[in-house]
PDB file of C-alpha atoms in Angstrom:
ATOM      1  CA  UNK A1045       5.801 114.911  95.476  1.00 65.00           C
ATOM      2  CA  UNK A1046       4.517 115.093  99.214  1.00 72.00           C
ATOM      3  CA  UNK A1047       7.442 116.488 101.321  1.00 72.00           C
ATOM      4  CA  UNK A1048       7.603 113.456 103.955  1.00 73.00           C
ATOM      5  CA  UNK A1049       7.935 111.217 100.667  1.00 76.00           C
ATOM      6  CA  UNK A1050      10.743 113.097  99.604  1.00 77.00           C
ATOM      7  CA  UNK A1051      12.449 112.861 102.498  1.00 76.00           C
ATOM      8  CA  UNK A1052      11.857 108.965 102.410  1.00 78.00           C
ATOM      9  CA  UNK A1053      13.963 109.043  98.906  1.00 78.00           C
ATOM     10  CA  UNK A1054      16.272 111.896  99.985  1.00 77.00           C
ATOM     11  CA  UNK A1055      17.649 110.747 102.943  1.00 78.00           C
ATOM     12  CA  UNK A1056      18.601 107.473 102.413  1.00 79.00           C
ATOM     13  CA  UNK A1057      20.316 108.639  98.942  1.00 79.00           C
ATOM     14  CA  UNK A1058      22.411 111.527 100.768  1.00 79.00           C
ATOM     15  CA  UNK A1059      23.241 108.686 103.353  1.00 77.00           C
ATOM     16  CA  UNK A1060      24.209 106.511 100.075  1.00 77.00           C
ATOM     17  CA  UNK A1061      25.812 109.976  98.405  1.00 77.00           C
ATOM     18  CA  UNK A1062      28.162 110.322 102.144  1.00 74.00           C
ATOM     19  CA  UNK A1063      29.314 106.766 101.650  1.00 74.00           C
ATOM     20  CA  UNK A1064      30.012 106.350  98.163  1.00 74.00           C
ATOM     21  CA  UNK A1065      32.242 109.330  98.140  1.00 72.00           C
ATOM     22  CA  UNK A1066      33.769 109.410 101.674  1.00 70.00           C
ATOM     23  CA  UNK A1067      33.786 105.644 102.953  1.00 66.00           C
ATOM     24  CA  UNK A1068      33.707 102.949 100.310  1.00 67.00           C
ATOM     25  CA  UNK A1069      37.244 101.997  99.579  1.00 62.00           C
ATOM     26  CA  UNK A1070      38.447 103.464  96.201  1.00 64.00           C
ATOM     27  CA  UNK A1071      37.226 102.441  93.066  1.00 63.00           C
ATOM     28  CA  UNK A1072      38.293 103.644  89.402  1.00 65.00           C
ATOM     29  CA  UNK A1073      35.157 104.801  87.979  1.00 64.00           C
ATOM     30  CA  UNK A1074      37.239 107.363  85.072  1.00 66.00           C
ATOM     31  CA  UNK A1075      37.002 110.630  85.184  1.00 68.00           C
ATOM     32  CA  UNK A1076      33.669 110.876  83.892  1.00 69.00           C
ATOM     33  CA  UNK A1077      32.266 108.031  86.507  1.00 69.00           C
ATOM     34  CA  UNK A1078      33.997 110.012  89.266  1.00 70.00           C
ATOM     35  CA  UNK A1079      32.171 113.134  88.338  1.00 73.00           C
ATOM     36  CA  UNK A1080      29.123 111.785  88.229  1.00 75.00           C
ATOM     37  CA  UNK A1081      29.227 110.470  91.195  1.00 73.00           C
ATOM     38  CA  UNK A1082      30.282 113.625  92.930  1.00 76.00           C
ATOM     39  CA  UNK A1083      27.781 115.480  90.575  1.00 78.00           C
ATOM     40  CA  UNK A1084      25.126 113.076  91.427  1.00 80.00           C
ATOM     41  CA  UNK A1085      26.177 113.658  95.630  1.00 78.00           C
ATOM     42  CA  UNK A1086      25.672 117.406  95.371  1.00 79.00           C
ATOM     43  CA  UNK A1087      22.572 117.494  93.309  1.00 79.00           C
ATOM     44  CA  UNK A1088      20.640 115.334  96.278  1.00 78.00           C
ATOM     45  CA  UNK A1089      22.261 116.600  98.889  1.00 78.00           C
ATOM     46  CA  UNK A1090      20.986 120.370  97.711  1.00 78.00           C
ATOM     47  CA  UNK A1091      17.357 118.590  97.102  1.00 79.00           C
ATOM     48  CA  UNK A1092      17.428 117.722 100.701  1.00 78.00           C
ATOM     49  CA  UNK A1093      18.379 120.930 101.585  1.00 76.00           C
ATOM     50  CA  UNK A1094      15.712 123.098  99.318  1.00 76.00           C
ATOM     51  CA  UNK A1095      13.157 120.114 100.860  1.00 76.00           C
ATOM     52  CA  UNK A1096      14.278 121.337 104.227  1.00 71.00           C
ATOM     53  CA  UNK A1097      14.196 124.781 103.273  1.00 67.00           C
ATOM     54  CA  UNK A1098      10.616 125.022 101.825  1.00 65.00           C
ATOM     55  CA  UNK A1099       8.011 125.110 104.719  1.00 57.00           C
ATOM     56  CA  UNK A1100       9.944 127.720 106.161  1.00 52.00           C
ATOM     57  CA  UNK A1101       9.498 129.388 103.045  1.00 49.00           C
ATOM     58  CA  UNK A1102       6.095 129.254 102.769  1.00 49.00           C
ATOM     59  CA  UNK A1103       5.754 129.720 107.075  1.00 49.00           C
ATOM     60  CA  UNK A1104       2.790 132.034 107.506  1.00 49.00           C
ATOM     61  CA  UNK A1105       2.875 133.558 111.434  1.00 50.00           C
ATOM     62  CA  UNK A1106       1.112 130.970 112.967  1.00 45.00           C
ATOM     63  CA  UNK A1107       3.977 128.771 111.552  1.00 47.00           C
ATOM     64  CA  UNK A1108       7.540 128.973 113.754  1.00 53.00           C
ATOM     65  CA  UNK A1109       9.987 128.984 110.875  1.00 70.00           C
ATOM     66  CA  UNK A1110      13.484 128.246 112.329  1.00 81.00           C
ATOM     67  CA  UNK A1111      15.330 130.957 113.162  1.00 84.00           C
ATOM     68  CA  UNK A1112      18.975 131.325 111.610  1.00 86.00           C
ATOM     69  CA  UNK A1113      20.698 130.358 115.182  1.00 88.00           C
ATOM     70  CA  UNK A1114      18.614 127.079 114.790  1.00 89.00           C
ATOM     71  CA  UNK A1115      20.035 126.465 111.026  1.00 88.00           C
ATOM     72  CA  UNK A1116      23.258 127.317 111.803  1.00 89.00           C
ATOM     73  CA  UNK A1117      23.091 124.446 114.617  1.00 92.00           C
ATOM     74  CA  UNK A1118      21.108 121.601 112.553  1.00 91.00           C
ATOM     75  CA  UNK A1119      23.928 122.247 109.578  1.00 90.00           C
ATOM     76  CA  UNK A1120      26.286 122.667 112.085  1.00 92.00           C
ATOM     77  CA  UNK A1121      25.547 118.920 113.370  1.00 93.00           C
ATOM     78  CA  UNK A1122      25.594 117.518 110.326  1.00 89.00           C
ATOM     79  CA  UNK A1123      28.443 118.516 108.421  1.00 90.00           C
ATOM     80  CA  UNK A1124      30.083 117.305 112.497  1.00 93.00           C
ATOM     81  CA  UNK A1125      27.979 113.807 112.512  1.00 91.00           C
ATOM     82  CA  UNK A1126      29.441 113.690 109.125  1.00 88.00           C
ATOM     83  CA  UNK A1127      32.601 114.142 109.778  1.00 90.00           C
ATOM     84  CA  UNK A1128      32.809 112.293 112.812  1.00 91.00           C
ATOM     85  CA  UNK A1129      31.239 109.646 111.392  1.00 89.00           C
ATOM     86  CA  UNK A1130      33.829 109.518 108.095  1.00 86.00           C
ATOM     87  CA  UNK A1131      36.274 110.234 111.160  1.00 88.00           C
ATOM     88  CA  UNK A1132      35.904 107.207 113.045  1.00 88.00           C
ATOM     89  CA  UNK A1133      35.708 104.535 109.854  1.00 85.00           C
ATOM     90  CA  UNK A1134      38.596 105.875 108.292  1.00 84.00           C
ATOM     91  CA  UNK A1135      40.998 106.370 111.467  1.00 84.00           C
ATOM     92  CA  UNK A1136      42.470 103.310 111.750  1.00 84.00           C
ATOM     93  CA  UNK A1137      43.527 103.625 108.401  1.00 83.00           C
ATOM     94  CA  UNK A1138      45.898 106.893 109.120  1.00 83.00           C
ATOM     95  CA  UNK A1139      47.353 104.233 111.817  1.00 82.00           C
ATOM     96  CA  UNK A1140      50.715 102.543 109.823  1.00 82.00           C
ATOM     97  CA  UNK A1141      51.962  99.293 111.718  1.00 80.00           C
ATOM     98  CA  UNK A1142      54.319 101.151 113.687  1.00 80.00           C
ATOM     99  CA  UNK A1143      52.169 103.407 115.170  1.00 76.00           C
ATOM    100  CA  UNK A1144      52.981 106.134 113.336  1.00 79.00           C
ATOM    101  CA  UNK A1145      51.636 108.107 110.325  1.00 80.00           C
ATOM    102  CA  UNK A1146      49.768 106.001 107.515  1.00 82.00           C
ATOM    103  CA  UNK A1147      50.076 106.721 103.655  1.00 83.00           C
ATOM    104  CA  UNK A1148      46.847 107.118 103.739  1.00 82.00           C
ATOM    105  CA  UNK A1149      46.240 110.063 106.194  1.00 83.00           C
ATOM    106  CA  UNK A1150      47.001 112.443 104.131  1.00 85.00           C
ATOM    107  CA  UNK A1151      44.086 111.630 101.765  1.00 83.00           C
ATOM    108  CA  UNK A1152      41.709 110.648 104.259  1.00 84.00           C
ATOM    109  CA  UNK A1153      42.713 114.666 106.136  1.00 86.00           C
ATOM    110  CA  UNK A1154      41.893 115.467 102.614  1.00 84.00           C
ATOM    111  CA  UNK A1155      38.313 114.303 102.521  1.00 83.00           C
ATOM    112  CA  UNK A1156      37.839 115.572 105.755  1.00 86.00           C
ATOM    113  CA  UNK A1157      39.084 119.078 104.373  1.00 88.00           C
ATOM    114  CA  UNK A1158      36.345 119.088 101.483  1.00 84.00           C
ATOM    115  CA  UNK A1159      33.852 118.512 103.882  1.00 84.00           C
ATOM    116  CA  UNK A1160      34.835 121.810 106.285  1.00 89.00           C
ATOM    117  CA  UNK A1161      35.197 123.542 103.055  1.00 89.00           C
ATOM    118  CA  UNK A1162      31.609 122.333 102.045  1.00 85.00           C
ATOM    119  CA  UNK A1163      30.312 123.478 105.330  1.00 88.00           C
ATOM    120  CA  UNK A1164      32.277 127.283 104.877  1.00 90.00           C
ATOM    121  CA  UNK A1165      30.434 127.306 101.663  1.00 87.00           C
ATOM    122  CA  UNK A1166      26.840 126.303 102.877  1.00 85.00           C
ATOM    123  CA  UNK A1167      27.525 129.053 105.648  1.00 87.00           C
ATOM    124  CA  UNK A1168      28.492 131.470 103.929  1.00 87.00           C
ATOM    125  CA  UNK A1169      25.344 131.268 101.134  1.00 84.00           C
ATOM    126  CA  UNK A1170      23.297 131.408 104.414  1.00 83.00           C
ATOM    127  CA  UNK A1171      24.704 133.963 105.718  1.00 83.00           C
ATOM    128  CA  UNK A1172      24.111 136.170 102.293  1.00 84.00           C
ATOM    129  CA  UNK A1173      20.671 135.148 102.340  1.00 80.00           C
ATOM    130  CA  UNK A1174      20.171 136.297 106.056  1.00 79.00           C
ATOM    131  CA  UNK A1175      22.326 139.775 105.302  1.00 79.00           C
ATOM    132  CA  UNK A1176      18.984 142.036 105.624  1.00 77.00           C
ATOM    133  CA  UNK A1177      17.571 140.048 108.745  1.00 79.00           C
ATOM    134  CA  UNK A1178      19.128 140.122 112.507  1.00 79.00           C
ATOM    135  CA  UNK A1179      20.771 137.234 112.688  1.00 80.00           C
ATOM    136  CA  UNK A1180      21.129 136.630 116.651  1.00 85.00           C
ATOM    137  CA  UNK A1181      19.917 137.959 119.367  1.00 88.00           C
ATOM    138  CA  UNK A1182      20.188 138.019 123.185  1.00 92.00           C
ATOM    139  CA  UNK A1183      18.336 134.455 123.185  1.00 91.00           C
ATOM    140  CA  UNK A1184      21.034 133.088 120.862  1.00 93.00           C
ATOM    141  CA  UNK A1185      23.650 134.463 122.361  1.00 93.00           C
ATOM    142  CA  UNK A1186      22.226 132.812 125.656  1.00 93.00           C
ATOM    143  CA  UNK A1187      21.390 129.308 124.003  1.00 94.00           C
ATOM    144  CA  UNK A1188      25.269 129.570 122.788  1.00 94.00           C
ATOM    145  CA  UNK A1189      26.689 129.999 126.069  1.00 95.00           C
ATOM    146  CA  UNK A1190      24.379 127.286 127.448  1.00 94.00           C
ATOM    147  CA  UNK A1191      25.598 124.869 124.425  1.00 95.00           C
ATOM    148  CA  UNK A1192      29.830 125.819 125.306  1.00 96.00           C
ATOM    149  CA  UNK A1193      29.129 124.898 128.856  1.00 96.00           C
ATOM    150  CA  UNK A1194      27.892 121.533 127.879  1.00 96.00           C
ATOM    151  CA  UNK A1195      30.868 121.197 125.197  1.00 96.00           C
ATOM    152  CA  UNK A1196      33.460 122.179 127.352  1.00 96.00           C
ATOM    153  CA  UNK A1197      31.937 120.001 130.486  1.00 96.00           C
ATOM    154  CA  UNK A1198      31.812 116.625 127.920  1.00 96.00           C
ATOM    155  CA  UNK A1199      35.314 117.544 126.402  1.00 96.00           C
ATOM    156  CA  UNK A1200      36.678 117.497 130.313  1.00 96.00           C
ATOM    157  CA  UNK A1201      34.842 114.722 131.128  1.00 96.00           C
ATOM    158  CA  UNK A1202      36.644 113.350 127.991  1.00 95.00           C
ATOM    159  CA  UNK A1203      40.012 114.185 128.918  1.00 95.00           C
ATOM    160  CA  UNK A1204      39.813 112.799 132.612  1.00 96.00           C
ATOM    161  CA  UNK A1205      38.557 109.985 131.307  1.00 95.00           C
ATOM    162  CA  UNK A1206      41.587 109.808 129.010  1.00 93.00           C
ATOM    163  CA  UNK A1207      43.615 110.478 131.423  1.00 94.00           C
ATOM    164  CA  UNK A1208      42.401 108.525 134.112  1.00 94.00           C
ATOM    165  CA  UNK A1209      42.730 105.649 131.910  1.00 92.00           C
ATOM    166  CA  UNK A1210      46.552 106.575 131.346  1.00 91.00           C
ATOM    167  CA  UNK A1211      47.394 106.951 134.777  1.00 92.00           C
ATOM    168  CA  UNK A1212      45.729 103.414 136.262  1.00 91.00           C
ATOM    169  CA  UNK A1213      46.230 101.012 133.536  1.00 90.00           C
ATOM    170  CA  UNK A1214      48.903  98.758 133.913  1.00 90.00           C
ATOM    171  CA  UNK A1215      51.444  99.140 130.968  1.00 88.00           C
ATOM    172  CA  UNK A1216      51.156  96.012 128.727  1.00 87.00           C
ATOM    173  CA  UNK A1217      47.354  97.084 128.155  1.00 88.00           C
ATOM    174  CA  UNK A1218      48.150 100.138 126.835  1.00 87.00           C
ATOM    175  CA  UNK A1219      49.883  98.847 123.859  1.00 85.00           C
ATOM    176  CA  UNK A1220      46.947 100.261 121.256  1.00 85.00           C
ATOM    177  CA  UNK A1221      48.274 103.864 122.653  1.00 85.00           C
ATOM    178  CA  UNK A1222      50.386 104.546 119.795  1.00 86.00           C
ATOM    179  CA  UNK A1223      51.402 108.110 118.757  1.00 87.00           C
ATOM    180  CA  UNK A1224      48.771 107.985 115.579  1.00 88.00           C
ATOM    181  CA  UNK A1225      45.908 106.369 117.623  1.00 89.00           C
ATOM    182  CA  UNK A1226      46.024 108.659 120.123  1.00 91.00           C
ATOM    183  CA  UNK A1227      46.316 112.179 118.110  1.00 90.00           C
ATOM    184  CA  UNK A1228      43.171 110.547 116.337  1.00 90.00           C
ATOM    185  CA  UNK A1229      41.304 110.029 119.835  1.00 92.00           C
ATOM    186  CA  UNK A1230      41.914 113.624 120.755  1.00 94.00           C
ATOM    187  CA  UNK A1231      40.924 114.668 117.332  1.00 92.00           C
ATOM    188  CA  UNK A1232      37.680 112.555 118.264  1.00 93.00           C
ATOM    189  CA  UNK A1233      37.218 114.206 121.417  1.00 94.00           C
ATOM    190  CA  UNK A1234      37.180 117.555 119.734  1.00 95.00           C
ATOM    191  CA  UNK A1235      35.119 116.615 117.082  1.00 95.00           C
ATOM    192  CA  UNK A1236      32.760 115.366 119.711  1.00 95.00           C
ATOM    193  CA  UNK A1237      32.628 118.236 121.689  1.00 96.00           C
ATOM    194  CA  UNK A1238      31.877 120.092 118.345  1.00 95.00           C
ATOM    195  CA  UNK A1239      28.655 117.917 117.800  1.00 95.00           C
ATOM    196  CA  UNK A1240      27.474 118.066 121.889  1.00 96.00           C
ATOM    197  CA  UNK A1241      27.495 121.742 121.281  1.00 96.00           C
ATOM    198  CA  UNK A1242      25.594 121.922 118.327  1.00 95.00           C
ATOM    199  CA  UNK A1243      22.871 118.853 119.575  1.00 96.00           C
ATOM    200  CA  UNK A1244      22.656 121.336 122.461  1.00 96.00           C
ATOM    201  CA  UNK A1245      22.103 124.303 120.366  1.00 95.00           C
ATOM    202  CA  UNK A1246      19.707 122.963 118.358  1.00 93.00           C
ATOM    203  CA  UNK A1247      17.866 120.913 120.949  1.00 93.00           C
ATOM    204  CA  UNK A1248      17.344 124.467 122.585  1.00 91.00           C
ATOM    205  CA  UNK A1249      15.543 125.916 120.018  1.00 90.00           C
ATOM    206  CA  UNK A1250      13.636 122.973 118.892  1.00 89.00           C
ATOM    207  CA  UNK A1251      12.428 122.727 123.162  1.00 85.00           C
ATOM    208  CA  UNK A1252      11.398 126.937 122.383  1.00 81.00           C
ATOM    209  CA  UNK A1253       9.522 125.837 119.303  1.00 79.00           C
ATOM    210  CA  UNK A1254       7.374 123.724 120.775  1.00 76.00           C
TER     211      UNK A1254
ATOM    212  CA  UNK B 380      -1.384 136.518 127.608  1.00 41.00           C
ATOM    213  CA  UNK B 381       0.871 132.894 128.515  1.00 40.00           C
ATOM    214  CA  UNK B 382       3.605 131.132 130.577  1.00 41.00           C
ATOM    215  CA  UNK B 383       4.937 128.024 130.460  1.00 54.00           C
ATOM    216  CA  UNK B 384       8.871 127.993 131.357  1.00 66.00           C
ATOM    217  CA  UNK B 385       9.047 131.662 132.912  1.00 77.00           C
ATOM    218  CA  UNK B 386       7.246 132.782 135.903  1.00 83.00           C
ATOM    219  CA  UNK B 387       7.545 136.144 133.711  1.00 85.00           C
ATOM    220  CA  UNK B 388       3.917 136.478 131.657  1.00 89.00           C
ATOM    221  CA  UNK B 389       3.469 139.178 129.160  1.00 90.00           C
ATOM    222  CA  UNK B 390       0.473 140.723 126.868  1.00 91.00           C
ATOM    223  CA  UNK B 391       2.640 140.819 123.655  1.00 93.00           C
ATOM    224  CA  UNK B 392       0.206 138.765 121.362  1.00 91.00           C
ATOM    225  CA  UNK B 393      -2.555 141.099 122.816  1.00 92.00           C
ATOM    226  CA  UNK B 394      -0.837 144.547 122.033  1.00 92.00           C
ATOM    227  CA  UNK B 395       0.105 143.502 118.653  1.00 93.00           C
ATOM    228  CA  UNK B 396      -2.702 142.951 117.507  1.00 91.00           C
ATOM    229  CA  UNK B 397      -4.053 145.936 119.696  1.00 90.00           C
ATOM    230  CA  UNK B 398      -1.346 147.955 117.124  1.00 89.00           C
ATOM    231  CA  UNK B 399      -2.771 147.497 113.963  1.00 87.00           C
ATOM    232  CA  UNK B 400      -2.103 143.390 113.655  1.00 87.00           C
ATOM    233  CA  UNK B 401       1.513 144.139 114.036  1.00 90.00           C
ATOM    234  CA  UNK B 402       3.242 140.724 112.483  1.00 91.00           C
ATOM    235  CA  UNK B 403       5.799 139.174 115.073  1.00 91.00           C
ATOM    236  CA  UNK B 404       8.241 139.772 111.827  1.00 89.00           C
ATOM    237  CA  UNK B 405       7.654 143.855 112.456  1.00 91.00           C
ATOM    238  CA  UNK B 406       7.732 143.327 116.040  1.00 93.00           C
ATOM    239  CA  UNK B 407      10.947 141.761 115.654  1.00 92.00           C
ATOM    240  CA  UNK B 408      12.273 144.329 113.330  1.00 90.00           C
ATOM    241  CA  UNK B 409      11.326 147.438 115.602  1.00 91.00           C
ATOM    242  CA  UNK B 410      13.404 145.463 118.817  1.00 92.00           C
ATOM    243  CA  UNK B 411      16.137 144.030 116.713  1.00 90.00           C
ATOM    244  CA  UNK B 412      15.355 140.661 117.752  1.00 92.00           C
ATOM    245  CA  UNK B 413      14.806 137.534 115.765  1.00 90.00           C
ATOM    246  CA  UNK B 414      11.033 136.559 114.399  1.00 90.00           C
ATOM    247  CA  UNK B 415      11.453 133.109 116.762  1.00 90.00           C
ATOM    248  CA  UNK B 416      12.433 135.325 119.644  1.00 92.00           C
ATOM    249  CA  UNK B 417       9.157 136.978 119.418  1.00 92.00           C
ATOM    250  CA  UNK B 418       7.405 133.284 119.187  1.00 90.00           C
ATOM    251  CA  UNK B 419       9.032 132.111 122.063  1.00 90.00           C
ATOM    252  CA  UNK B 420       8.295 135.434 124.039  1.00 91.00           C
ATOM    253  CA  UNK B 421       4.565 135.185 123.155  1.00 90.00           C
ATOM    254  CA  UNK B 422       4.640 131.010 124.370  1.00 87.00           C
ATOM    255  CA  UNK B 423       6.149 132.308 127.585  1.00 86.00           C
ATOM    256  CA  UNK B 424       9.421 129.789 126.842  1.00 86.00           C
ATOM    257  CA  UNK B 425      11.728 132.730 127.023  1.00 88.00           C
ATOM    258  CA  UNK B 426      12.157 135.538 129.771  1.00 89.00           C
ATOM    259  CA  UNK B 427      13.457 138.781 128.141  1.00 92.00           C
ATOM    260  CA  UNK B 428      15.969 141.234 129.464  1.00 93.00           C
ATOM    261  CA  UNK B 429      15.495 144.533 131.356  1.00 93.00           C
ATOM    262  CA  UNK B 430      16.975 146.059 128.189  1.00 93.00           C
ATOM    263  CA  UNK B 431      14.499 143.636 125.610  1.00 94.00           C
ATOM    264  CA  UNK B 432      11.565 144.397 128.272  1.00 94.00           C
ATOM    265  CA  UNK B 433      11.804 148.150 127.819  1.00 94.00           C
ATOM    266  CA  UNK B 434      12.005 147.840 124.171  1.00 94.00           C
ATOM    267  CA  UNK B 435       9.602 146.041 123.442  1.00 95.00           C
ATOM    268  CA  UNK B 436       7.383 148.276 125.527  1.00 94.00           C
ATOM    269  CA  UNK B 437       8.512 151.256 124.319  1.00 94.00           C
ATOM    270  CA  UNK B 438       7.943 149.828 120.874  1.00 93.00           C
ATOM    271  CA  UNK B 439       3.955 149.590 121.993  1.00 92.00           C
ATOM    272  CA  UNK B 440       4.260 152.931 124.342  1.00 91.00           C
ATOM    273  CA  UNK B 441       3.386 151.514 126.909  1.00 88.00           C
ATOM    274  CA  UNK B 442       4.703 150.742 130.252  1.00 90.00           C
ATOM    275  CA  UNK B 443       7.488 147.998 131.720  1.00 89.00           C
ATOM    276  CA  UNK B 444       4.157 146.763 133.477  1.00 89.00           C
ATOM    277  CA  UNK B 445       1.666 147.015 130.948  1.00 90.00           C
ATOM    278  CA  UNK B 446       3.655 144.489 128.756  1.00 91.00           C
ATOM    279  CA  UNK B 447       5.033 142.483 131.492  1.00 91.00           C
ATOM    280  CA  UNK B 448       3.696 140.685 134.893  1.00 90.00           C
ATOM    281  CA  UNK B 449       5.136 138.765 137.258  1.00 86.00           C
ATOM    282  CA  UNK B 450       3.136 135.283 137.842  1.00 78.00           C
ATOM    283  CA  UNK B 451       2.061 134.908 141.770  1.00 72.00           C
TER     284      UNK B 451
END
């Protein structure tokens, strides 16, 4: 199957895969529904990544295969998109009516655990694959620093804005600041930070490629 | 010999292949850099370090100058 054809089936089913297992509300498939479903998630999201994987594979010199920096980033902002996307449907769930701590955090922090572990795992198979190869250099190392500054510049901008807001808003319209909502809107803020760095980072290397 | 982002142009594609077709992989290798450092050396999108500089040259034998030029 041509590769740009398996991306048109791929991607759409891994977007399909994210919200069957992370988003839709729960549903009691049985044990053996539930596995295949998370069997089923796996098995396309590791198609997309071998169908990712493969021209670089095949990269004669003429070809710029990615370097492992530039992997590291594009899996970085995924597994954050991801999560910041699972994030921001499922917060206002973890929100009970007083404000305070939901029932349902704890599962939905759950979720959000699998996927971090996920991402340790994909990391760490990379990272055994790269073992014999350097793995960054002083270009990395200067894309990184280029990619904090941006993170840490958007996560101020972020918190002035936050606070900002605080400080000039007249009480009575800050009644959606409740103790739940707002850990949740710093936990977005990091999150987001997280994924500026990693757009940055990969941006960078995508510019040097061509 | 190219520059696009660096005012810093350099001979690297010539002297590899000037060393036996040297792959950018070996290049790489010998310098301890990364294969896409070497690509974006080559396309002039990435100025090197003194240290990388005399490296790289040294990898070639050849001088700081005969690798690298400034662009007037």
């Amino acid at each position: 199957m041509k590769r740009s054809l398996r991306y048109a089936v791929l991607v759409p089913l891994s977007v399909l895969a994210f919200y069957v297992l992370f988003v839709l509300p729960d549903v009691d498939l049985g044990w053996p529904g539930g596995l295949a479903v998370l069997v089923g998630a796996w098995v396309v999201w590791y198609l997309l990544w071998a169908t990712w994987q493969s021209p670089a594979a095949n990269a004669g010199e003429a070809v710029a295969a990615i370097s492992p920096g530039e992997q590291r980033a594009w899996i970085g902002l995924m597994f954050t998109l991801a999560i910041l996307l699972y994030f921001g449907l499922r917060a206002p769930q973890m929100v009970a009516a007083d404000g305070g701590r939901a029932p349902e955090a704890g599962a939905i922090g759950g979720h959000i655990a699998m996927l971090v572990i996920a991402w340790l795992v994909v990391m760490q198979v990379l990272r055994q694959r790269w073992r014999d190869k350097v793995q960054a250099d002083e270009r990395d190392r200067a894309i990184q620093a280029r990619a904090t500054e941006w993170a840490r510049s958007g996560l101020a901008i972020f918190v002035i804005a936050l606070a900002v807001t605080f400080a000039f808003s007249p009480v009575d319209r800050l009644a959606w600041a409740k103790p739940m909502t707002l850990s949740n809107l710093l936990m977005a803020g990091l999150i987001g930070s997280c994924l500026l760095e990693y757009l940055v980072t990969g941006l960078a290397y995508w510019r040097d490629r061509h | 010999m190219s520059a696009t982002g660096t005012p810093i142009t350099n001979a690297i594609r010539r002297l590899r292949f000037e060393h036996g077709e040297m792959t950018q992989q070996a290049l790489a290798d010998a310098c301890g850099i990364t294969r896409q450092t070497v690509i974006a050396l080559e396309g002039g999108k990435y100025a090197p370090s003194l240290e990388l500089a005399f490296r790289i040259a040294r990898t070639f034998g050849a001088g700081l100058e005969d690798v690298f030029q400034w662009k007037e």
